[in-house]
Amino acid sequence: MIVKHLKDIVGTDAEVDGGNWVSRRFLLRKDGAGFSLNDTVIRAGTETYIHYANHLEAVYCVAGNGEIEDLETGTVHPISDGMLYVLNGHERHKLRGGTQDMRMVCVFTPPLTGREVHDENGVYPVLTDDA
């Protein structure tokens, strides 16, 4: 059984600040669950280009507001508490923070190691070394 608490992650290497967002990484590849799980805050008023070319991501909003734009179709979906979206087609997208920070629960497969950050193309590399 794995048991973790947010207060034990904040301020450690498992909390990654990407500028427009901060990701608290609860479950990682080394935990052996087959997926990773992050508690991520998207800062209000920000815009981030993302393209998960190597990962599938499911995102559930638990607080705040914003929007996601599918750059392949131009469709914009508002995000608020209780909304889920899944990037199951490796969609290039822009994630925009709204008038308040958004708090998101994010699940990735393949699982993250915890060291990933978006590259210049918005992509997380596939890292296999947990060190």
Short mmCIF file of C-alpha atoms in Angstrom, two decimals:
data_model
loop_
_atom_site.label_atom_id
_atom_site.label_comp_id
_atom_site.label_asym_id
_atom_site.label_seq_id
_atom_site.Cartn_x
_atom_site.Cartn_y
_atom_site.Cartn_z
CA MET A 1 0.00 0.00 0.00
CA ILE A 2 1.22 3.50 -0.84
CA VAL A 3 0.10 6.39 1.35
CA LYS A 4 1.22 9.97 0.71
CA HIS A 5 0.04 13.41 1.83
CA LEU A 6 0.34 16.73 0.00
CA LYS A 7 2.10 18.38 2.96
CA ASP A 8 4.91 15.83 2.61
CA ILE A 9 5.42 16.64 -1.10
CA VAL A 10 5.35 20.45 -1.06
CA GLY A 11 8.88 21.84 -0.94
CA THR A 12 10.56 18.58 -2.01
CA ASP A 13 11.94 17.37 -5.37
CA ALA A 14 8.47 15.91 -6.04
CA GLU A 15 7.11 19.47 -6.40
CA VAL A 16 8.06 20.86 -9.82
CA ASP A 17 7.43 24.52 -10.70
CA GLY A 18 7.05 25.12 -14.43
CA GLY A 19 6.35 28.84 -14.15
CA ASN A 20 2.74 28.78 -15.35
CA TRP A 21 2.05 25.70 -13.23
CA VAL A 22 3.27 23.76 -10.24
CA SER A 23 2.99 19.97 -10.19
CA ARG A 24 3.04 17.91 -7.00
CA ARG A 25 3.90 14.41 -8.13
CA PHE A 26 2.22 11.82 -5.92
CA LEU A 27 2.76 8.62 -7.88
CA LEU A 28 5.76 8.10 -10.12
CA ARG A 29 7.20 5.34 -12.29
CA LYS A 30 9.29 4.07 -9.37
CA ASP A 31 6.09 3.43 -7.36
CA GLY A 32 5.18 0.64 -9.82
CA ALA A 33 1.49 1.49 -10.25
CA GLY A 34 1.71 1.59 -14.06
CA PHE A 35 0.64 5.25 -14.20
CA SER A 36 1.60 8.48 -12.48
CA LEU A 37 -0.65 10.89 -10.62
CA ASN A 38 -0.04 14.60 -10.09
CA ASP A 39 -1.83 17.34 -8.17
CA THR A 40 -1.23 20.33 -10.46
CA VAL A 41 -2.07 24.00 -10.05
CA ILE A 42 -2.41 26.05 -13.25
CA ARG A 43 -1.80 29.67 -12.37
CA ALA A 44 -4.53 32.20 -13.17
CA GLY A 45 -4.03 34.32 -16.28
CA THR A 46 -1.38 32.05 -17.84
CA GLU A 47 -1.25 30.28 -21.20
CA THR A 48 0.82 27.15 -21.80
CA TYR A 49 1.36 25.32 -25.08
CA ILE A 50 1.48 21.56 -24.48
CA HIS A 51 1.85 18.52 -26.73
CA TYR A 52 2.12 15.16 -24.98
CA ALA A 53 3.53 13.28 -27.97
CA ASN A 54 4.75 10.44 -25.74
CA HIS A 55 2.06 10.23 -23.04
CA LEU A 56 -1.68 9.96 -22.61
CA GLU A 57 -3.12 12.25 -19.92
CA ALA A 58 -6.44 12.36 -18.10
CA VAL A 59 -7.18 15.58 -16.19
CA TYR A 60 -9.91 16.20 -13.64
CA CYS A 61 -10.47 19.76 -12.40
CA VAL A 62 -11.23 20.00 -8.68
CA ALA A 63 -11.11 23.81 -8.28
CA GLY A 64 -10.79 27.05 -10.23
CA ASN A 65 -11.45 27.87 -13.87
CA GLY A 66 -9.80 28.20 -17.24
CA GLU A 67 -9.99 26.65 -20.68
CA ILE A 68 -8.31 24.20 -23.02
CA GLU A 69 -8.02 24.82 -26.76
CA ASP A 70 -7.52 21.89 -29.14
CA LEU A 71 -5.11 23.41 -31.65
CA GLU A 72 -5.96 20.84 -34.31
CA THR A 73 -9.69 21.67 -34.36
CA GLY A 74 -9.78 25.15 -32.81
CA THR A 75 -12.36 23.95 -30.30
CA VAL A 76 -12.19 25.67 -26.91
CA HIS A 77 -13.60 23.93 -23.84
CA PRO A 78 -14.18 25.83 -20.60
CA ILE A 79 -12.72 24.14 -17.54
CA SER A 80 -14.23 24.32 -14.07
CA ASP A 81 -14.64 22.19 -10.97
CA GLY A 82 -16.00 18.76 -11.93
CA MET A 83 -14.80 18.75 -15.58
CA LEU A 84 -12.66 15.95 -17.03
CA TYR A 85 -10.71 15.95 -20.26
CA VAL A 86 -8.51 13.21 -21.72
CA LEU A 87 -5.72 13.80 -24.24
CA ASN A 88 -6.05 10.34 -25.75
CA GLY A 89 -5.05 11.46 -29.26
CA HIS A 90 -1.85 13.32 -28.30
CA GLU A 91 -3.65 16.58 -29.10
CA ARG A 92 -1.58 19.75 -29.32
CA HIS A 93 -3.31 22.20 -27.03
CA LYS A 94 -3.16 25.44 -25.11
CA LEU A 95 -4.10 25.40 -21.47
CA ARG A 96 -5.22 28.76 -20.13
CA GLY A 97 -5.66 29.71 -16.52
CA GLY A 98 -8.78 31.76 -15.89
CA THR A 99 -9.61 34.30 -13.21
CA GLN A 100 -8.50 31.96 -10.44
CA ASP A 101 -5.91 29.20 -10.16
CA MET A 102 -7.09 25.79 -11.38
CA ARG A 103 -6.31 22.72 -9.32
CA MET A 104 -6.14 19.57 -11.44
CA VAL A 105 -5.64 15.88 -10.76
CA CYS A 106 -3.56 14.52 -13.67
CA VAL A 107 -2.93 10.88 -14.57
CA PHE A 108 -0.19 9.97 -17.08
CA THR A 109 0.69 6.79 -18.92
CA PRO A 110 3.42 5.82 -19.37
CA PRO A 111 4.15 6.99 -15.85
CA LEU A 112 6.41 9.97 -15.24
CA THR A 113 9.69 9.64 -13.38
CA GLY A 114 9.14 13.02 -11.71
CA ARG A 115 11.93 14.86 -13.52
CA GLU A 116 10.01 15.74 -16.68
CA VAL A 117 9.50 19.33 -17.79
CA HIS A 118 8.01 20.54 -21.08
CA ASP A 119 10.60 21.04 -23.81
CA GLU A 120 10.48 23.85 -26.39
CA ASN A 121 7.77 21.89 -28.27
CA GLY A 122 5.58 21.41 -25.20
CA VAL A 123 6.54 17.73 -24.99
CA TYR A 124 7.52 15.61 -21.99
CA PRO A 125 10.32 13.22 -22.97
CA VAL A 126 9.92 9.55 -22.07
CA LEU A 127 12.38 9.06 -19.22
CA THR A 128 13.05 5.54 -18.01
CA ASP A 129 15.79 6.16 -15.44
CA ASP A 130 14.27 6.91 -12.03
CA ALA A 131 17.57 8.25 -10.63
#
